Amino acid sequence: MTATTTGRSPLADWAMGHLTCARDLIERHVREPQERARLLGLLDTAARRIRDTRLRLAVVGEFSSGKSTLINALLGDSLLPAGASPTTGAATWVTASRGTAGYSFRLDGSEHHIVLLDGRPPAAEVVSSLRGTAPDAVPSSDGAVLLRELVSEGPWCGRIDQLTMSGCAPLLDQGAVLIDTPGSNSPVAEHVRVTERVMGDEADAAVVVVSSHVLVTDSLVRFLQGAVPARVRDRCVFVVTRMDDLDGDDEYATVLHEVRRRVERQLGIRDPVVLGSAPAAVVKRLAGRSLPTAAAHWYERFPELEQALVRFVTEQRPARVPLRVLRSLDEALVRVEEALERHHHELEAVRTELTARPVRELDQFLSPRAEPIRGVTLQVAQAGQAVRRDVDQACDTAFGKAGISLVMLVLGCQSRTELAERVWVTAARTVEEAVTTLSEDLTDQIGRQVNDTAAGAARLLNEAFTAEYADCLPASVPPVERASNAIEVPSTPLGGWIPATRLSEGGVFGTLATIQLLGKSAAVVFAGLPLFANLDRLREDVLTSLTTWLESVHKEVRADARRLADAAVAGLEQHTSDLVEAYRAQHTGTVTQLLNDRAAAYRRLGKEDAAVAKGRAAVRQRRLLVRTHLTRLDVPREPHE
């Protein structure tokens, strides 16, 4: 068995050159594997069609009109199933044989299985494959019967992808391929879809088979108008079967005339070729059966039909095969152009995405005039104001409490002696303790404030850097680390003279004595002699003196506290500056590489888009050439885009 009769022509070579260019464009510019495989598959299909220079002649008609019987008669052998009910469920390609007759098929996309019609049973791998898809079915060991099971009767009918059989017929020897199709009005919807696909995608011309019993039905007209392209519909020959059921030459002529009239009126085909035949009579005679007179008459005339079909093929092939080559090439180029157009839009989308996410240089990102450094600077400034405000408030609160303690101390004295003794011992110690506590509290408070601000600044920088760069980087970038208490606040006591100095008697009683000679005896004098005012007046004068002294201490301590705060804020500012420089040192190389990569990406996009544009221009130019050739053939093109 040989599969096909193919040839090469200058036109086919020219078309294959265009397909080679199209394949190169697909391989270079379509990167998604499934889409690339799909497009290359379309190009492979187009290449097979272009290499095949035979005329594809579909045999169509309604079920039981005699399509398969006609092909059997042309082959001189009853190979295809035929009957009064729908018997053909798959398209069968019939090609010229150069050896032993047989057929091949694909089952559910498998490799081709070959069955020879030489009397031997099908090969074991064929039977195994069939049993594997339908375990409960037993395929026939007779190749001819198995063919019937594959085409119409068996569980494999709907799973046949392609069935090709070889045979001997003058029509096939003239470079035709016959395609037997299911009935156009089959009650099985998938059968009708098979026929529609053959007529729309494969056929160059058609033999439309009608029965003399029903002629050209409305359903057949609707099928030919709706499912058959004009390029095929205008290249049809109509064969009226069962002519042997009619009565004499007059009825023969009447039926053929009526078919011709209906085809012209309902399908708009001028001067259609309408031929009469009785293929069933030919099949019966081949089987050795006797024929009645009318059937014998049409059996004798069957060679006329064969010759007419050979002439039809001879006339149609020179134009129809080049037309199919050009159409297949044009359709392939359309798909390539669509793929390049999609790739162009994909490149534009990538370019738009890159443009929508600009990346600044690190120096711009860390510039004092740009965010986030402005935000960090604002945080530091606000923290400095808060530290100074809180320091003043803490000093005021501490000395306010100390003042209240001194007031309570003085007011609690019930005599001049008690007043002198208690103020002498307690006043300085009370203030000293207040200042010591204040020093410790401010050291902790200021340290906590500046370190919290430093941590916030680092967090702000990390978040801003992530938002600016991380999405553009191939891997996550670690943040710049900092110690939890990076800024140390010295614990130097405020008002450093206080711990080494005791409040002097003169300091307390300066307002009570006019001369320093009283000295340490002042307590004795004013304890026994009425040299001074009463106790209330004495308390008031002592409080005035203590208040003046406390205010001077308060002023000096607050000045020390402010210097401490200023030093801490300066440390915060320096730490923030060091943090920025740490970012610069750690990420300069990363950001520079990112910018270089983006620049390279822009260059790649530009280069690839230019190549795609060049490819699109080349495809358009090639399609223009193809359409020029199509126009010269003077055949109207069907829209397929």
XYZ file of N, CA, C and O in Angstrom, residues 42-155:
456
model
N 0.127 24.711 12.632
C -0.622 25.283 11.514
C 0.259 25.398 10.271
O -0.192 25.122 9.148
N 1.502 25.786 10.470
C 2.416 25.893 9.330
C 2.704 24.511 8.744
O 2.816 24.367 7.513
N 2.826 23.509 9.607
C 3.050 22.151 9.102
C 1.858 21.680 8.270
O 2.022 21.038 7.226
N 0.643 21.995 8.756
C -0.556 21.631 7.996
C -0.566 22.329 6.645
O -0.869 21.714 5.609
N -0.231 23.616 6.645
C -0.177 24.351 5.381
C 0.880 23.763 4.452
O 0.673 23.655 3.236
N 2.015 23.357 5.024
C 3.077 22.771 4.194
C 2.607 21.470 3.553
O 2.897 21.202 2.376
N 1.882 20.639 4.333
C 1.373 19.391 3.749
C 0.402 19.671 2.607
O 0.412 18.986 1.584
N -0.436 20.675 2.802
C -1.384 21.013 1.735
C -0.658 21.541 0.501
O -1.046 21.265 -0.632
N 0.377 22.322 0.747
C 1.100 22.903 -0.389
C 1.855 21.827 -1.156
O 1.902 21.838 -2.392
N 2.430 20.865 -0.433
C 3.177 19.804 -1.114
C 2.254 18.859 -1.886
O 2.674 18.220 -2.846
N 0.996 18.744 -1.441
C 0.054 17.827 -2.071
C -0.605 18.534 -3.250
O -1.441 19.422 -3.069
N -0.254 18.142 -4.462
C -0.765 18.820 -5.665
C -1.952 18.087 -6.275
O -2.314 18.328 -7.429
N -2.568 17.190 -5.509
C -3.743 16.497 -6.015
C -4.996 17.338 -5.789
O -5.037 18.194 -4.903
N -6.042 17.090 -6.559
C -7.325 17.768 -6.395
C -8.139 17.016 -5.352
O -8.389 15.813 -5.492
N -8.560 17.711 -4.336
C -9.339 17.093 -3.272
C -10.820 17.211 -3.629
O -11.397 18.305 -3.574
N -11.418 16.100 -3.959
C -12.785 16.070 -4.461
C -13.675 15.426 -3.399
O -13.633 14.211 -3.180
N -14.434 16.261 -2.700
C -15.324 15.760 -1.657
C -16.594 15.215 -2.291
O -17.148 15.798 -3.227
N -17.051 14.099 -1.785
C -18.315 13.510 -2.225
C -19.324 13.772 -1.114
O -19.205 13.225 -0.005
N -20.308 14.652 -1.393
C -21.248 15.092 -0.365
C -22.669 14.857 -0.828
O -22.950 14.693 -2.024
N -23.557 14.873 0.115
C -24.975 14.695 -0.149
C -25.663 14.247 1.115
O -25.027 14.031 2.154
N -26.981 14.114 1.040
C -27.722 13.664 2.207
C -27.549 12.158 2.393
O -27.118 11.452 1.476
N -27.825 11.691 3.620
C -27.568 10.273 3.868
C -28.486 9.408 2.992
O -29.604 9.784 2.650
N -27.930 8.269 2.598
C -28.608 7.300 1.733
C -28.839 7.831 0.320
O -29.690 7.310 -0.410
N -28.090 8.872 -0.059
C -28.212 9.348 -1.440
C -27.327 8.541 -2.386
O -27.464 8.657 -3.608
N -26.414 7.749 -1.854
C -25.575 6.900 -2.680
C -24.139 7.345 -2.787
O -23.427 6.940 -3.710
N -23.657 8.139 -1.830
C -22.280 8.655 -1.888
C -21.267 7.514 -1.818
O -20.377 7.387 -2.674
N -21.363 6.709 -0.760
C -20.398 5.617 -0.590
C -20.539 4.579 -1.700
O -19.540 4.004 -2.160
N -21.764 4.353 -2.161
C -21.970 3.402 -3.257
C -21.298 3.903 -4.529
O -20.692 3.108 -5.282
N -21.368 5.219 -4.771
C -20.714 5.790 -5.947
C -19.205 5.578 -5.872
O -18.565 5.195 -6.867
N -18.602 5.818 -4.693
C -17.154 5.624 -4.551
C -16.805 4.156 -4.724
O -15.805 3.804 -5.377
N -17.616 3.252 -4.166
C -17.369 1.811 -4.349
C -17.396 1.446 -5.826
O -16.569 0.643 -6.299
N -18.350 2.027 -6.555
C -18.441 1.733 -7.985
C -17.214 2.250 -8.721
O -16.679 1.584 -9.620
N -16.744 3.443 -8.346
C -15.547 3.993 -8.993
C -14.320 3.139 -8.682
O -13.426 2.992 -9.528
N -14.273 2.571 -7.466
C -13.133 1.741 -7.077
C -13.250 0.312 -7.596
O -12.257 -0.426 -7.605
N -14.454 -0.071 -8.004
C -14.646 -1.441 -8.451
C -14.605 -2.434 -7.316
O -14.288 -3.614 -7.529
N -14.951 -2.002 -6.110
C -14.908 -2.885 -4.946
C -15.791 -2.291 -3.854
O -15.784 -1.078 -3.625
N -16.548 -3.131 -3.172
C -17.455 -2.657 -2.111
C -16.698 -2.539 -0.789
O -16.876 -3.360 0.131
N -15.884 -1.530 -0.701
C -15.080 -1.350 0.507
C -15.779 -0.492 1.554
O -15.667 -0.749 2.752
N -16.477 0.550 1.117
C -17.101 1.481 2.053
C -18.506 1.019 2.399
O -19.233 0.525 1.533
N -18.921 1.189 3.655
C -20.281 0.781 4.035
C -21.317 1.670 3.379
O -21.137 2.882 3.225
N -22.424 1.084 2.975
C -23.520 1.822 2.354
C -24.815 1.190 2.810
O -24.887 -0.022 3.064
N -25.875 2.013 2.929
C -27.163 1.488 3.362
C -28.223 2.552 3.337
O -27.978 3.717 2.997
N -29.439 2.159 3.729
C -30.579 3.075 3.687
C -30.578 4.047 4.853
O -31.245 5.076 4.803
N -29.864 3.740 5.922
C -29.757 4.636 7.078
C -28.355 5.214 7.111
O -27.459 4.747 6.400
N -28.134 6.251 7.945
C -26.792 6.842 7.998
C -25.748 5.801 8.366
O -25.831 5.148 9.407
N -24.766 5.597 7.507
C -23.752 4.571 7.744
C -22.353 5.142 7.872
O -21.461 4.472 8.375
N -22.120 6.351 7.388
C -20.780 6.933 7.427
C -20.713 7.978 8.534
O -21.482 8.938 8.519
N -19.823 7.777 9.501
C -19.689 8.721 10.606
C -18.378 9.454 10.608
O -18.176 10.383 11.387
N -17.435 9.061 9.760
C -16.125 9.708 9.691
C -15.784 9.957 8.232
O -16.232 9.224 7.343
N -15.003 10.996 7.987
C -14.548 11.268 6.623
C -13.490 10.233 6.238
O -12.599 9.922 7.021
N -13.636 9.716 5.033
C -12.685 8.724 4.535
C -12.025 9.258 3.277
O -12.712 9.606 2.312
N -10.710 9.346 3.303
C -9.949 9.826 2.149
C -9.561 8.609 1.300
O -9.000 7.633 1.823
N -9.836 8.710 0.007
C -9.529 7.608 -0.909
C -8.468 8.097 -1.891
O -8.691 9.066 -2.632
N -7.314 7.444 -1.887
C -6.193 7.864 -2.719
C -5.789 6.737 -3.666
O -6.187 5.585 -3.494
N -4.992 7.085 -4.654
C -4.537 6.098 -5.632
C -3.560 5.129 -4.986
O -2.703 5.515 -4.195
N -3.690 3.872 -5.327
C -2.836 2.832 -4.774
C -1.722 2.496 -5.752
O -1.928 2.470 -6.956
N -0.535 2.252 -5.194
C 0.593 1.801 -6.011
C 1.050 0.408 -5.579
O 2.115 -0.041 -5.932
N 0.208 -0.238 -4.792
C 0.564 -1.563 -4.305
C -0.668 -2.251 -3.783
O -1.763 -2.132 -4.335
N -0.517 -2.931 -2.672
C -1.636 -3.649 -2.076
C -2.646 -2.659 -1.507
O -2.278 -1.693 -0.833
N -3.940 -2.909 -1.788
C -4.981 -2.039 -1.250
C -5.020 -2.150 0.271
O -4.677 -3.190 0.851
N -5.461 -1.093 0.895
C -5.549 -1.083 2.349
C -5.976 0.280 2.840
O -6.392 1.150 2.060
N -5.861 0.482 4.128
C -6.247 1.771 4.702
C -5.427 2.024 5.963
O -4.839 1.102 6.550
N -5.380 3.283 6.344
C -4.688 3.684 7.574
C -5.600 4.613 8.358
O -6.480 5.271 7.790
N -5.393 4.663 9.651
C -6.230 5.526 10.487
C -5.467 5.927 11.737
O -4.492 5.278 12.137
N -5.938 7.024 12.323
C -5.434 7.485 13.622
C -6.579 7.423 14.607
O -7.695 7.844 14.308
N -6.302 6.915 15.792
C -7.314 6.749 16.826
C -6.946 7.611 18.025
O -5.913 7.400 18.663
N -7.785 8.623 18.308
C -7.534 9.529 19.438
C -6.150 10.156 19.363
O -5.436 10.274 20.367
N -5.734 10.569 18.153
C -4.462 11.256 17.997
C -3.247 10.361 18.027
O -2.122 10.855 18.122
N -3.447 9.037 17.932
C -2.306 8.121 17.974
C -1.540 8.172 16.659
O -1.889 8.901 15.736
N -0.483 7.358 16.584
C 0.219 7.197 15.323
C -0.680 6.469 14.318
O -1.674 5.847 14.677
N -0.318 6.580 13.038
C -1.121 5.928 12.009
C -1.034 4.404 12.147
O 0.058 3.841 12.277
N -2.196 3.760 12.115
C -2.269 2.300 12.066
C -2.603 1.895 10.634
O -3.477 2.484 9.997
N -1.942 0.897 10.122
C -2.125 0.464 8.735
C -2.729 -0.937 8.721
O -2.277 -1.831 9.443
N -3.772 -1.084 7.894
C -4.417 -2.384 7.707
C -4.410 -2.686 6.209
O -4.935 -1.909 5.406
N -3.804 -3.802 5.830
C -3.754 -4.214 4.425
C -4.941 -5.122 4.109
O -5.308 -5.989 4.909
N -5.523 -4.894 2.953
C -6.656 -5.716 2.515
C -6.122 -6.850 1.634
O -6.404 -6.939 0.432
N -5.337 -7.717 2.240
C -4.715 -8.828 1.516
C -5.159 -10.181 2.051
O -4.523 -11.202 1.811
N -6.282 -10.172 2.784
C -6.799 -11.418 3.332
C -6.253 -11.769 4.699
O -6.800 -12.648 5.371
N -5.199 -11.118 5.127
C -4.637 -11.413 6.441
C -5.305 -10.526 7.503
O -5.755 -9.414 7.205
N -5.384 -10.993 8.744
C -6.004 -10.181 9.809
C -5.146 -8.960 10.123
O -3.944 -8.935 9.822
N -5.741 -7.946 10.719
C -4.975 -6.752 11.099
C -3.827 -7.113 12.039
O -3.877 -8.102 12.760
N -2.779 -6.288 12.013
C -1.615 -6.529 12.861
C -2.003 -6.473 14.339
O -2.979 -5.834 14.731
N -1.204 -7.157 15.150
C -1.505 -7.251 16.585
C -1.528 -5.880 17.252
O -2.361 -5.626 18.135
N -0.620 -4.961 16.832
C -0.609 -3.641 17.471
C -1.864 -2.843 17.150
O -2.321 -2.021 17.955
N -2.451 -3.102 15.961
C -3.708 -2.435 15.612
C -4.825 -2.921 16.523
O -5.595 -2.135 17.092
N -4.926 -4.239 16.666
C -5.964 -4.815 17.526
C -5.783 -4.353 18.969
O -6.746 -4.005 19.664
N -4.533 -4.311 19.442
C -4.255 -3.890 20.819
C -4.686 -2.448 21.045
O -5.271 -2.119 22.086
N -4.404 -1.595 20.075
C -4.792 -0.190 20.216
C -6.305 -0.046 20.261
O -6.851 0.721 21.066
N -7.008 -0.785 19.413
C -8.468 -0.713 19.404
C -9.049 -1.261 20.701
O -9.975 -0.667 21.278
N -8.509 -2.372 21.196
C -8.996 -2.931 22.447
C -8.697 -2.002 23.619
O -9.463 -1.944 24.585
N -7.581 -1.279 23.527
C -7.227 -0.373 24.615
C -8.203 0.777 24.764
O -8.423 1.278 25.875
N -8.811 1.215 23.669
C -9.766 2.333 23.742
C -11.195 1.854 23.963
O -12.046 2.644 24.387
N -11.491 0.588 23.666
C -12.827 0.029 23.880
C -12.667 -1.408 24.363
O -12.785 -2.361 23.579
N -12.377 -1.611 25.648
C -12.060 -2.955 26.156
C -13.173 -3.973 25.950
O -12.906 -5.172 25.856
N -14.422 -3.517 25.909
C -15.536 -4.455 25.799
C -15.826 -4.857 24.355
O -16.677 -5.722 24.120
N -15.171 -4.205 23.380
C -15.440 -4.499 21.972
C -14.328 -5.380 21.413
O -13.165 -5.287 21.822
N -14.706 -6.227 20.470
C -13.745 -7.111 19.812
C -13.663 -6.712 18.342
O -14.627 -6.900 17.595
N -12.545 -6.127 17.915
C -12.439 -5.739 16.508
C -12.405 -6.958 15.595
O -11.865 -8.016 15.951
N -12.988 -6.803 14.407
C -13.049 -7.906 13.454
C -11.653 -8.262 12.963
O -10.764 -7.405 12.829
N -11.480 -9.540 12.683
C -10.209 -9.996 12.121
C -10.171 -9.870 10.606
O -9.141 -10.134 9.990
N -11.300 -9.461 10.025
C -11.377 -9.207 8.583
C -11.168 -7.718 8.361
O -11.927 -6.893 8.879
N -10.154 -7.371 7.581
C -9.837 -5.956 7.395
C -10.971 -5.161 6.799
O -11.215 -4.004 7.178
N -11.723 -5.742 5.850
C -12.841 -5.028 5.226
C -13.964 -4.798 6.223
O -14.569 -3.718 6.275
N -14.265 -5.819 7.042
C -15.306 -5.657 8.062
C -14.857 -4.645 9.120
O -15.649 -3.829 9.603
N -13.580 -4.687 9.470
C -13.067 -3.721 10.442
C -13.204 -2.297 9.917
O -13.505 -1.368 10.688
N -13.015 -2.113 8.624
C -13.191 -0.784 8.036
C -14.610 -0.292 8.271
O -14.829 0.876 8.631
N -15.594 -1.178 8.082
C -16.982 -0.795 8.344
C -17.173 -0.423 9.810
O -17.865 0.543 10.140
N -16.551 -1.169 10.712
C -16.682 -0.874 12.141
C -16.063 0.478 12.489
O -16.585 1.223 13.324
N -14.948 0.782 11.849
C -14.288 2.055 12.130
C -15.096 3.232 11.600
O -15.166 4.290 12.234
N -15.710 3.044 10.435
C -16.391 4.165 9.775
C -17.795 4.370 10.307
O -18.253 5.512 10.452
N -18.514 3.280 10.624
C -19.931 3.492 10.908
C -20.490 2.699 12.071
O -21.387 3.166 12.756
N -20.028 1.483 12.294
C -20.757 0.607 13.199
C -20.106 0.446 14.571
O -20.791 0.253 15.565
N -18.816 0.460 14.651
C -18.124 0.116 15.883
C -18.043 1.267 16.866
O -18.412 2.413 16.574
N -17.560 0.969 18.073
C -17.432 2.009 19.108
C -16.320 3.001 18.824
O -16.144 3.964 19.574
